[in-house]
Short mmCIF file of the N, C-alpha and C atoms (twelve columns), coordinates in Angstrom:
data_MODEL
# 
_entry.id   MODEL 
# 
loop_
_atom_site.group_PDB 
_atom_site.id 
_atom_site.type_symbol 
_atom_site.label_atom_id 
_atom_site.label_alt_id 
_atom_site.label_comp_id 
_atom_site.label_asym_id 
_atom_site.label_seq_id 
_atom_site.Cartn_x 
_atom_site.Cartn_y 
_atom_site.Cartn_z 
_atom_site.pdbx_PDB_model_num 
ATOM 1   N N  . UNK A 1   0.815   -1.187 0.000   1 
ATOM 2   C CA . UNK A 1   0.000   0.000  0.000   1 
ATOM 3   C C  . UNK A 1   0.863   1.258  0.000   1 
ATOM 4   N N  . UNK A 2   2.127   1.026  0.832   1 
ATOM 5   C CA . UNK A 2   2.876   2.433  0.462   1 
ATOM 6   C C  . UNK A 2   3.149   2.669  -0.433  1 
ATOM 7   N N  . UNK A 3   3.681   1.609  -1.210  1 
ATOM 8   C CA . UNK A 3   4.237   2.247  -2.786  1 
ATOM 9   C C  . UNK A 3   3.199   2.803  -3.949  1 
ATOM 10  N N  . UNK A 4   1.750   1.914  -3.652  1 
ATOM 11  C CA . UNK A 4   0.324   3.015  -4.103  1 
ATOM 12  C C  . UNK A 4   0.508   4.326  -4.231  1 
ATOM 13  N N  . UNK A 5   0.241   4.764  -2.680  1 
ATOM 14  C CA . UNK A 5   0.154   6.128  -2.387  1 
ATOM 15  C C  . UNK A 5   1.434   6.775  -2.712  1 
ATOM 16  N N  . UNK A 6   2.620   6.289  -3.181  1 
ATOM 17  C CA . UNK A 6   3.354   7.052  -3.488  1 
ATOM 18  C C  . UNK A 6   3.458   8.374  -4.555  1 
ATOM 19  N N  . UNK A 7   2.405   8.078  -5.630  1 
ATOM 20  C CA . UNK A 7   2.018   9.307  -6.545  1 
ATOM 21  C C  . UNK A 7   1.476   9.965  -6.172  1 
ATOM 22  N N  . UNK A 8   0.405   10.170 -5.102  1 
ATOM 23  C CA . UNK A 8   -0.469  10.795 -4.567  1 
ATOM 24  C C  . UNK A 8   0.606   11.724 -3.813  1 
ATOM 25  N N  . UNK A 9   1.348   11.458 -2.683  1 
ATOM 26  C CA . UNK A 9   2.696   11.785 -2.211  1 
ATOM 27  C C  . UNK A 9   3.449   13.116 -2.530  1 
ATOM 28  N N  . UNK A 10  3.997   12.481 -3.739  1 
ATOM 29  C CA . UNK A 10  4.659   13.107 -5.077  1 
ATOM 30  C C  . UNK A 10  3.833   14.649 -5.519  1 
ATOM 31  N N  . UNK A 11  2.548   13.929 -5.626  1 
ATOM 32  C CA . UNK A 11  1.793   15.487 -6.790  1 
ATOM 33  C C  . UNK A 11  1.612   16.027 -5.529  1 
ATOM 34  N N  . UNK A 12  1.753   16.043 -3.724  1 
ATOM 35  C CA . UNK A 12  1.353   16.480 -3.007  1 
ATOM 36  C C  . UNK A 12  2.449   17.408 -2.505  1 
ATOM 37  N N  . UNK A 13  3.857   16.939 -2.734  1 
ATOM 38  C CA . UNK A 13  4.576   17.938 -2.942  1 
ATOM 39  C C  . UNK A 13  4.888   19.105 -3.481  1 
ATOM 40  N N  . UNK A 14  4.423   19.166 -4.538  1 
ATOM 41  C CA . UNK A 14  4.337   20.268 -5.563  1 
ATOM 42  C C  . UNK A 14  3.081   21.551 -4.615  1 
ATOM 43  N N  . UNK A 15  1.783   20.971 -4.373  1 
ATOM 44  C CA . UNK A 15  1.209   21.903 -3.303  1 
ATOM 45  C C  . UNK A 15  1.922   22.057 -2.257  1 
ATOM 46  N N  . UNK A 16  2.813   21.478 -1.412  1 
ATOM 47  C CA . UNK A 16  3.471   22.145 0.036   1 
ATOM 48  C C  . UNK A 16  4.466   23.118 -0.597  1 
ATOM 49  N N  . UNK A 17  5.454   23.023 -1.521  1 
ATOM 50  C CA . UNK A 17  5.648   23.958 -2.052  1 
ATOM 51  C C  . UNK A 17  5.557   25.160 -2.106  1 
ATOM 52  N N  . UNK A 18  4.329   25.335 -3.303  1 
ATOM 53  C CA . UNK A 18  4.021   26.491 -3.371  1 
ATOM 54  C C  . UNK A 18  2.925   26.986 -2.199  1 
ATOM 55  N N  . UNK A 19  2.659   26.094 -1.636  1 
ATOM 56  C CA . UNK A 19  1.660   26.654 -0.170  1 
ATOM 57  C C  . UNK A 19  2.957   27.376 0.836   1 
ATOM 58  N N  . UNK A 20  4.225   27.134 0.629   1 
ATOM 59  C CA . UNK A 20  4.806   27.883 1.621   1 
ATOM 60  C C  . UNK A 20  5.216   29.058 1.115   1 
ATOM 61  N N  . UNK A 21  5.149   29.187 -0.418  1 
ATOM 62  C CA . UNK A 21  5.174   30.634 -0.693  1 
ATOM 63  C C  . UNK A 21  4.321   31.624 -0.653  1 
ATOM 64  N N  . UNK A 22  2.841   30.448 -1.041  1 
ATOM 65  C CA . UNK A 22  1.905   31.383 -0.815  1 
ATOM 66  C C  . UNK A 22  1.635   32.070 0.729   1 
ATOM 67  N N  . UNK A 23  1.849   31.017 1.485   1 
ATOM 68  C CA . UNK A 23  1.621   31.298 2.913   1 
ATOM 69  C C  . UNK A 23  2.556   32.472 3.680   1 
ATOM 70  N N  . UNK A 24  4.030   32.617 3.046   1 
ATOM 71  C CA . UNK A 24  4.880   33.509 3.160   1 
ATOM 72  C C  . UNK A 24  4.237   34.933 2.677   1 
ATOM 73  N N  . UNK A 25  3.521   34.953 1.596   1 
ATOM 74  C CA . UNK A 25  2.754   36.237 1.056   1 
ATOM 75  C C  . UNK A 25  1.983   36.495 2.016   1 
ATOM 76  N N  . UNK A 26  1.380   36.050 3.041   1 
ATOM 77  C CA . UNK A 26  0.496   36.089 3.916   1 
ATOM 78  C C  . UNK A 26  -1.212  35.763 3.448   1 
ATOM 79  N N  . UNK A 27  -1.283  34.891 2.492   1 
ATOM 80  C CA . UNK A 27  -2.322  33.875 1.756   1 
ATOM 81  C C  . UNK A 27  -2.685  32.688 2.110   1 
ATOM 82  N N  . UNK A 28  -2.310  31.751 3.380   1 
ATOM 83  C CA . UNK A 28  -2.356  30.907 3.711   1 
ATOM 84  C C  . UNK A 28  -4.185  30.095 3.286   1 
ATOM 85  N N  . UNK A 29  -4.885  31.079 3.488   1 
ATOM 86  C CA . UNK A 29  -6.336  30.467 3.276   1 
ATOM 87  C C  . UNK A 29  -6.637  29.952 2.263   1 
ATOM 88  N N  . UNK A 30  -5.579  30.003 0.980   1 
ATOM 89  C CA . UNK A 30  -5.947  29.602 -0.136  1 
ATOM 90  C C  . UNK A 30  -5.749  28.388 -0.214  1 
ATOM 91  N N  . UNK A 31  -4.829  27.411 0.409   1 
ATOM 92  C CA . UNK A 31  -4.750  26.063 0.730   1 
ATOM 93  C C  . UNK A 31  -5.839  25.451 1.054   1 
ATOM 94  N N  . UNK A 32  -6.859  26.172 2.190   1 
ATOM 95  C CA . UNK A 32  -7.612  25.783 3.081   1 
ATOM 96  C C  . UNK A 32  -9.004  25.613 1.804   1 
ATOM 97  N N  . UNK A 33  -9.066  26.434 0.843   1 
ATOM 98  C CA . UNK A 33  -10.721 26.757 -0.306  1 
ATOM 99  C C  . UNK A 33  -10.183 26.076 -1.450  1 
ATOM 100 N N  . UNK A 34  -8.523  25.655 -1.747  1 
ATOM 101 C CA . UNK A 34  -8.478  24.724 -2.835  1 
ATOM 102 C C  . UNK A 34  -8.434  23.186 -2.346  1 
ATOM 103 N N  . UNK A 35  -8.205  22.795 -1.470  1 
ATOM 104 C CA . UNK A 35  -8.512  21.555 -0.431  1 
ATOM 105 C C  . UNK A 35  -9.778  21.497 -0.220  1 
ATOM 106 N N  . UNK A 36  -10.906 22.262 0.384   1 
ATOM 107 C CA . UNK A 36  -11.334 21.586 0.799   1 
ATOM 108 C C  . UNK A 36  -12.875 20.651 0.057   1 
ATOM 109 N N  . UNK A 37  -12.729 20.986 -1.341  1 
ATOM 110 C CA . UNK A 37  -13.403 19.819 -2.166  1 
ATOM 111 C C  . UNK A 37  -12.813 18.943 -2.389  1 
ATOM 112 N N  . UNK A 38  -11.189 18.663 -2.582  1 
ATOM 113 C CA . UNK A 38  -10.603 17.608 -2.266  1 
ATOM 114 C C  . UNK A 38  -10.705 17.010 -0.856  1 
ATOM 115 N N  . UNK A 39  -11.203 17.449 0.122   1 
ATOM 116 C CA . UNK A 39  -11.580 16.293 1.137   1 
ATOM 117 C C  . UNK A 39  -12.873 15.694 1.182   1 
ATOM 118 N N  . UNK A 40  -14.225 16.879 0.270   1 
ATOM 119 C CA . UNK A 40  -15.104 16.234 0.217   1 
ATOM 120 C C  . UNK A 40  -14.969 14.901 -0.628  1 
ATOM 121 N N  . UNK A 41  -14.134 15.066 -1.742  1 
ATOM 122 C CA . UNK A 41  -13.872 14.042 -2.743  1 
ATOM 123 C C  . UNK A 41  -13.514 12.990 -2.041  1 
ATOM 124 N N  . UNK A 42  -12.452 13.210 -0.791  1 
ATOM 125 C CA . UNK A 42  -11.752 12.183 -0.481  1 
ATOM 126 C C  . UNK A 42  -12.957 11.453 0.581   1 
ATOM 127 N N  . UNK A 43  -13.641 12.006 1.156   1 
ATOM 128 C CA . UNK A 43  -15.062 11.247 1.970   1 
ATOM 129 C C  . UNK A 43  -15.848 10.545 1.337   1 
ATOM 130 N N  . UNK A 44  -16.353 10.904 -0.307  1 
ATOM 131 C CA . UNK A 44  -17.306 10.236 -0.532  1 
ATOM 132 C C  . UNK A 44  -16.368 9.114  -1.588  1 
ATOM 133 N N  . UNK A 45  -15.497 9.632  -1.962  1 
ATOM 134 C CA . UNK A 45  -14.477 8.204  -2.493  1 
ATOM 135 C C  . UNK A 45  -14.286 7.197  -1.392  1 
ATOM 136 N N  . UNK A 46  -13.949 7.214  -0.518  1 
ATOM 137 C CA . UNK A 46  -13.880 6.452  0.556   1 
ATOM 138 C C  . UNK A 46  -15.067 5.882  0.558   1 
ATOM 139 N N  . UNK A 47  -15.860 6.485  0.771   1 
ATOM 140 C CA . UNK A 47  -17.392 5.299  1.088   1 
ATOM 141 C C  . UNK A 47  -17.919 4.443  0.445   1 
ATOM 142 N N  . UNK A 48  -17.155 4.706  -1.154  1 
ATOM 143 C CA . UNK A 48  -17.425 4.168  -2.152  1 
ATOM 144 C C  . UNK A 48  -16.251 2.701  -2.098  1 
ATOM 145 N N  . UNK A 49  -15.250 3.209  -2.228  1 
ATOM 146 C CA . UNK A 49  -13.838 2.468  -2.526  1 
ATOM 147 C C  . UNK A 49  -13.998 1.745  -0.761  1 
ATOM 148 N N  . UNK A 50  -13.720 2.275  0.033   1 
ATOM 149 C CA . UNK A 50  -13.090 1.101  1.142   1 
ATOM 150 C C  . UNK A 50  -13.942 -0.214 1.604   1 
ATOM 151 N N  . UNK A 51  -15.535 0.040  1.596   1 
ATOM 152 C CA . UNK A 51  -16.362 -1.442 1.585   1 
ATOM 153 C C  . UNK A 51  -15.665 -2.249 0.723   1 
ATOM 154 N N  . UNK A 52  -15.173 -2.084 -0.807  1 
ATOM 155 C CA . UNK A 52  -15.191 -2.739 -1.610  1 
ATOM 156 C C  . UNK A 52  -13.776 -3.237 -1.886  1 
ATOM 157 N N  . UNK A 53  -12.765 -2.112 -1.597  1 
ATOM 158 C CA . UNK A 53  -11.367 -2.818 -1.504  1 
ATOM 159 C C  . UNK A 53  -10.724 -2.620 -0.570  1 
ATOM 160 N N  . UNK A 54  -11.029 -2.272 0.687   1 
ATOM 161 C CA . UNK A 54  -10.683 -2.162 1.756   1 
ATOM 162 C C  . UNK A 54  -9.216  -1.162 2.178   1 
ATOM 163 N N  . UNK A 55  -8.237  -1.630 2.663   1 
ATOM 164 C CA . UNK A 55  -6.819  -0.668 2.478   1 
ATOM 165 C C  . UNK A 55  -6.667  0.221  1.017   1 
ATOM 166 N N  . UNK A 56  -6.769  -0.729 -0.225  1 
ATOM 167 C CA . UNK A 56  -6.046  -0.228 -1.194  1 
ATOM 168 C C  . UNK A 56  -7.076  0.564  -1.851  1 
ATOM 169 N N  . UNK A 57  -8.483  0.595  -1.553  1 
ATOM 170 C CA . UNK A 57  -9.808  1.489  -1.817  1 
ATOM 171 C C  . UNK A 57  -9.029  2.920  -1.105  1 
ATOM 172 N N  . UNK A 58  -8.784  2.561  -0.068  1 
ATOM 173 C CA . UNK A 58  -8.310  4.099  1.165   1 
ATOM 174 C C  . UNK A 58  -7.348  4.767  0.078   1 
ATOM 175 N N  . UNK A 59  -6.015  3.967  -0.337  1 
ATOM 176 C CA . UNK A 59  -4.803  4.585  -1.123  1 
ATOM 177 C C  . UNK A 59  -5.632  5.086  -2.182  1 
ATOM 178 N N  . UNK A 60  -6.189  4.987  -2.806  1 
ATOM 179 C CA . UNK A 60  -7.152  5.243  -3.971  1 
ATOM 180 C C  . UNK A 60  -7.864  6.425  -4.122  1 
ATOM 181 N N  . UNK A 61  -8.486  6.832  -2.963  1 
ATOM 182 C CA . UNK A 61  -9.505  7.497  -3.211  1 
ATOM 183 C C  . UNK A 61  -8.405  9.117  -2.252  1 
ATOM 184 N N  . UNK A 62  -7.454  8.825  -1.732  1 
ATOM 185 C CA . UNK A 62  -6.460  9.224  -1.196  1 
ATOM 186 C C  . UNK A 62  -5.384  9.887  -2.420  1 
ATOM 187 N N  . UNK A 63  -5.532  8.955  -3.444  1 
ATOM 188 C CA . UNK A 63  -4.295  9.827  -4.622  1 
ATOM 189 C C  . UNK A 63  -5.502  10.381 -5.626  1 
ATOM 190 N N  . UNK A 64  -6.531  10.020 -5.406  1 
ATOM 191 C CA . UNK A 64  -7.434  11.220 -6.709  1 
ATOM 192 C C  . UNK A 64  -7.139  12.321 -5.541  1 
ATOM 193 N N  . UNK A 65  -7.872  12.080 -4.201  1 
ATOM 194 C CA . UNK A 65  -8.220  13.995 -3.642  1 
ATOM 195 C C  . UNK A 65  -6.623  14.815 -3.815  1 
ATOM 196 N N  . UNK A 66  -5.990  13.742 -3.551  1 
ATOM 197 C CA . UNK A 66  -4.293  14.630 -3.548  1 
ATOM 198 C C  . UNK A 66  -4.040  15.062 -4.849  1 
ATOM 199 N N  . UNK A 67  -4.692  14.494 -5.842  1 
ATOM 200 C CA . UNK A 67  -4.192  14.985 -7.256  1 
ATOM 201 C C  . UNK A 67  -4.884  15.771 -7.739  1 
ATOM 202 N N  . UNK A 68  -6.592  15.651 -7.333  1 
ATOM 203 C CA . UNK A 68  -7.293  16.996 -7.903  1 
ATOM 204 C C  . UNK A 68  -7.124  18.071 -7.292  1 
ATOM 205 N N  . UNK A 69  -6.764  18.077 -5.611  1 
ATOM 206 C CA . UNK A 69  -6.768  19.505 -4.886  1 
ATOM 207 C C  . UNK A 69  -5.178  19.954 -5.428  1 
ATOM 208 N N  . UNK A 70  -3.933  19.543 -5.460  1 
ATOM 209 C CA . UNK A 70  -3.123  19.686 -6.125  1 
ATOM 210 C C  . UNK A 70  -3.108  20.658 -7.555  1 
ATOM 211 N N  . UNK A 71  -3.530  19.883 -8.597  1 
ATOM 212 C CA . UNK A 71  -4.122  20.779 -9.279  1 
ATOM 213 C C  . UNK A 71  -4.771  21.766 -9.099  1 
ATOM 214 N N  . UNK A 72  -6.046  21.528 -8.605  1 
ATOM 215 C CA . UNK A 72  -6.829  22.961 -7.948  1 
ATOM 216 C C  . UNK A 72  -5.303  24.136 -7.641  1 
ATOM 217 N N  . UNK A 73  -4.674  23.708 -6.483  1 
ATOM 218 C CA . UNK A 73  -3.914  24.535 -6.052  1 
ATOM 219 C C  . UNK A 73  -3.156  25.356 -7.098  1 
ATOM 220 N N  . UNK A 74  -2.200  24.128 -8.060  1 
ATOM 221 C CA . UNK A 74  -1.486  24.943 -9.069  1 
ATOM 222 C C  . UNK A 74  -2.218  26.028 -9.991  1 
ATOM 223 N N  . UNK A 75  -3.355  25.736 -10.192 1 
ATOM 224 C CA . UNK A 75  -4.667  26.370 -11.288 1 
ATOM 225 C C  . UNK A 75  -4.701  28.217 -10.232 1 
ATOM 226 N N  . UNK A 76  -5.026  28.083 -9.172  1 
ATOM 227 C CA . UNK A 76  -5.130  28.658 -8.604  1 
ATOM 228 C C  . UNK A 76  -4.028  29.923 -7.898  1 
ATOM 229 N N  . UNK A 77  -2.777  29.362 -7.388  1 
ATOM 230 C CA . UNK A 77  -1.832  29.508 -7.380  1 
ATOM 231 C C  . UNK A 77  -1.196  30.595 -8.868  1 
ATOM 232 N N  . UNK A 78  -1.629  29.657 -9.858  1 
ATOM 233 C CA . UNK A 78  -0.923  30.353 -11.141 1 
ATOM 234 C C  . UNK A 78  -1.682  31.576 -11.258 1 
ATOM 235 N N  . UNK A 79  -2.751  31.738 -10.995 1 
ATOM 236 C CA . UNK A 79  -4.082  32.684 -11.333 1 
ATOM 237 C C  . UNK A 79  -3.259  34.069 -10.193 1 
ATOM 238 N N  . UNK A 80  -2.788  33.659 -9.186  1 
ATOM 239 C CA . UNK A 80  -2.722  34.859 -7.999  1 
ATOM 240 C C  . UNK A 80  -1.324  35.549 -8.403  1 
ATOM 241 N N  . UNK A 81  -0.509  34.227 -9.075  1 
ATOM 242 C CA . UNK A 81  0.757   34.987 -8.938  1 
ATOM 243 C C  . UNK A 81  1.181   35.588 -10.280 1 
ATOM 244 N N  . UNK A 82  0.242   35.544 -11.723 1 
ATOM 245 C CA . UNK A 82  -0.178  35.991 -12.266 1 
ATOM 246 C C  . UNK A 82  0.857   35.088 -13.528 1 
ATOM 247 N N  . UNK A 83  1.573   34.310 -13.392 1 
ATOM 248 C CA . UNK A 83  2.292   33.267 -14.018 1 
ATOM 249 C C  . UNK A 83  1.507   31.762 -14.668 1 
ATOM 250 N N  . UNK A 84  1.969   31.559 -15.554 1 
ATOM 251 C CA . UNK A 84  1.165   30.630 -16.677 1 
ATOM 252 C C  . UNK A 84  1.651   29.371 -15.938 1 
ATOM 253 N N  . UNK A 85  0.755   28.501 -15.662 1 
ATOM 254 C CA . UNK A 85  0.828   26.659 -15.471 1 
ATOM 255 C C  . UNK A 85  2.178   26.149 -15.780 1 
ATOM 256 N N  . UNK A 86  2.625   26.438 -17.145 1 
ATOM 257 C CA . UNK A 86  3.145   25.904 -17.955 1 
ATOM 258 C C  . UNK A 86  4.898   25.859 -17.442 1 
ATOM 259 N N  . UNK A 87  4.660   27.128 -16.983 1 
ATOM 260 C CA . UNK A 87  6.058   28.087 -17.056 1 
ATOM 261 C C  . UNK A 87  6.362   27.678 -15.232 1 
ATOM 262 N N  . UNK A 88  4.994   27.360 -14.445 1 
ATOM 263 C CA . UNK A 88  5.479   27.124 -12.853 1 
ATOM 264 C C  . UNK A 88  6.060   25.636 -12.800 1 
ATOM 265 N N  . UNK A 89  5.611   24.760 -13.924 1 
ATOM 266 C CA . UNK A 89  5.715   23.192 -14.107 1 
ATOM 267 C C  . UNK A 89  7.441   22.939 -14.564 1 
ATOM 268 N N  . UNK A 90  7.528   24.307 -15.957 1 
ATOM 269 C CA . UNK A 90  8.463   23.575 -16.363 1 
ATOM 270 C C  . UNK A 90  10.267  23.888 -15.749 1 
ATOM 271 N N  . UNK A 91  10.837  22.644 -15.994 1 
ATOM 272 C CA . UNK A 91  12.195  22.946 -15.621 1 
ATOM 273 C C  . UNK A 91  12.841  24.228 -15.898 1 
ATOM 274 N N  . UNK A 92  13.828  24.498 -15.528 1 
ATOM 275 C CA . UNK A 92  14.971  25.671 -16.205 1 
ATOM 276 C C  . UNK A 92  16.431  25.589 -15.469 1 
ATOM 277 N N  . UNK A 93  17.370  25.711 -16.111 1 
ATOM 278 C CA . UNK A 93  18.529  25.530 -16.102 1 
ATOM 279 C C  . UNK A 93  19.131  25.816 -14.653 1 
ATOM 280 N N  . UNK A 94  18.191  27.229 -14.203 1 
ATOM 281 C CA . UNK A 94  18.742  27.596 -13.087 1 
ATOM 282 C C  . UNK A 94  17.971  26.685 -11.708 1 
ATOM 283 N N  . UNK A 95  17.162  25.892 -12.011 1 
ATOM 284 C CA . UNK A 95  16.869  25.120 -10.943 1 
ATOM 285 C C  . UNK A 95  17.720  24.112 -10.410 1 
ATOM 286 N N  . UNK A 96  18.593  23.856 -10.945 1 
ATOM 287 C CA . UNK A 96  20.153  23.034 -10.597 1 
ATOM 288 C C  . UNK A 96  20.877  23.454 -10.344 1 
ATOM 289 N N  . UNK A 97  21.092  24.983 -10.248 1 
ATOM 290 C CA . UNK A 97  22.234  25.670 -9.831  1 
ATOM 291 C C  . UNK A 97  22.593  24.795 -8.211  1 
ATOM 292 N N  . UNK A 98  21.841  24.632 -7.684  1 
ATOM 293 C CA . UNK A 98  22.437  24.011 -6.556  1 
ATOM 294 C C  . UNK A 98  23.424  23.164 -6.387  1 
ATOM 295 N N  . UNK A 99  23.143  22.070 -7.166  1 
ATOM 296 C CA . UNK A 99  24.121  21.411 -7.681  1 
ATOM 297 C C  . UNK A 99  25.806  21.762 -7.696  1 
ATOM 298 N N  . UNK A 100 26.406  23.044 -8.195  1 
ATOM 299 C CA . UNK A 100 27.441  23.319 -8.211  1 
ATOM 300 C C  . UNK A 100 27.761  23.534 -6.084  1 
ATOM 301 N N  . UNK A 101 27.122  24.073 -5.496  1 
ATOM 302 C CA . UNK A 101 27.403  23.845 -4.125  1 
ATOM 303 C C  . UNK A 101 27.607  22.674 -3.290  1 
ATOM 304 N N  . UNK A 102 26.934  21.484 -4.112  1 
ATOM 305 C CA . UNK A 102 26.969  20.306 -3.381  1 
ATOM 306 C C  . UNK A 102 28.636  19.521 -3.444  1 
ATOM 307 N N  . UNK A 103 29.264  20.220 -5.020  1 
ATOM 308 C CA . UNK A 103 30.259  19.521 -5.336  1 
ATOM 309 C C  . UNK A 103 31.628  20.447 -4.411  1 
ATOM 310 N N  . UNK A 104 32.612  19.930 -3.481  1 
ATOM 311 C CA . UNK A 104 33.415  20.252 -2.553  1 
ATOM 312 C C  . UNK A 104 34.501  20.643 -3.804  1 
ATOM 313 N N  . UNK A 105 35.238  21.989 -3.194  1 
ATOM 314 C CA . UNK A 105 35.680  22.954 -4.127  1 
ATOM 315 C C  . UNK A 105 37.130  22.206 -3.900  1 
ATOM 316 N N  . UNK A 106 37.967  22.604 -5.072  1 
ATOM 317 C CA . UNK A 106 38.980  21.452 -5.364  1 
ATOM 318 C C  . UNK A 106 40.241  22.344 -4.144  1 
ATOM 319 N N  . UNK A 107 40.878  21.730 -3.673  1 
ATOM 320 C CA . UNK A 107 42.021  22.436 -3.341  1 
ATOM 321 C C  . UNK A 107 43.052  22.649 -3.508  1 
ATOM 322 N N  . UNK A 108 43.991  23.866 -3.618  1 
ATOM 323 C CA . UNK A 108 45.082  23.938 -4.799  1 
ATOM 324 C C  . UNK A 108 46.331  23.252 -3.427  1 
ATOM 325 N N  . UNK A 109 47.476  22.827 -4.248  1 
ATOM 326 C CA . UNK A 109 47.924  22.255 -3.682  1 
ATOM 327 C C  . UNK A 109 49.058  23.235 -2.757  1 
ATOM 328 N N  . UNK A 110 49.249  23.304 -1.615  1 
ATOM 329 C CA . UNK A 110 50.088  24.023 -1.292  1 
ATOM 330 C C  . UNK A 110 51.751  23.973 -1.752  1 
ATOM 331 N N  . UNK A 111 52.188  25.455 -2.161  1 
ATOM 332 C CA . UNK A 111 53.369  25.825 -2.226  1 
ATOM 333 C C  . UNK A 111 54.333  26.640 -1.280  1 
ATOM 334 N N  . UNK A 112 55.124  25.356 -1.731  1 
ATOM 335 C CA . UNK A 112 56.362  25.364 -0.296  1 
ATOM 336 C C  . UNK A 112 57.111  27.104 -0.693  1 
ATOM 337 N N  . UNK A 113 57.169  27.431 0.636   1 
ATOM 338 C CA . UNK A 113 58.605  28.709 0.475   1 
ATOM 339 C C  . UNK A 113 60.046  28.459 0.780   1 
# 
């Protein structure tokens, strides 16, 4: 069952994300009105899914609400910060810049006097 819910997980990252920027703007409520039809989703999926498959009904109805409120969020999100879907999704060169910090800087070799 964990490795199920692992996509659900995943697209749920992308909302904590940008919920801490938004929340840094001092917007926090917007988490709270793009969620919370994803929990209605996730109640009546459940009632549906867990009689019938019990645990893996739960993971189920658990990675739709995480993936539609997710969305919701990005849809939403993109709308406030006035930036296109497309452009918050896609990669860019400078998102790896980190990378050069991780690698330990070479050291020159000391010269004797």
């Amino acid at each position: 069952m964990i490795q199920a819910i692992l996509p659900g997980i995943l697209i749920l990252i992308a909302f904590r994300i940008l919920n801490s920027r938004l929340t840094g703007m001092g917007k926090p409520q917007v988490a709270i009105y793009t969620f919370l039809p994803a929990l209605v989703i996730n109640f009546v999926a459940n009632l549906f899914l867990i009689p019938r498959y019990g645990g893996m009904g739960a993971v189920w109805s658990t990675n739709l609400s995480y993936g539609l409120g997710s969305i919701a969020f990005i849809i939403v999100y993109s709308k406030l910060i006035r930036m296109p879907v497309a452009e918050i999704l896609a990669f860019k060169k400078s998102d790896f810049y980190f990378y050069r910090e991780l690698k330990p800087a070479r050291k020159k070799p000391a010269v004797p006097e």
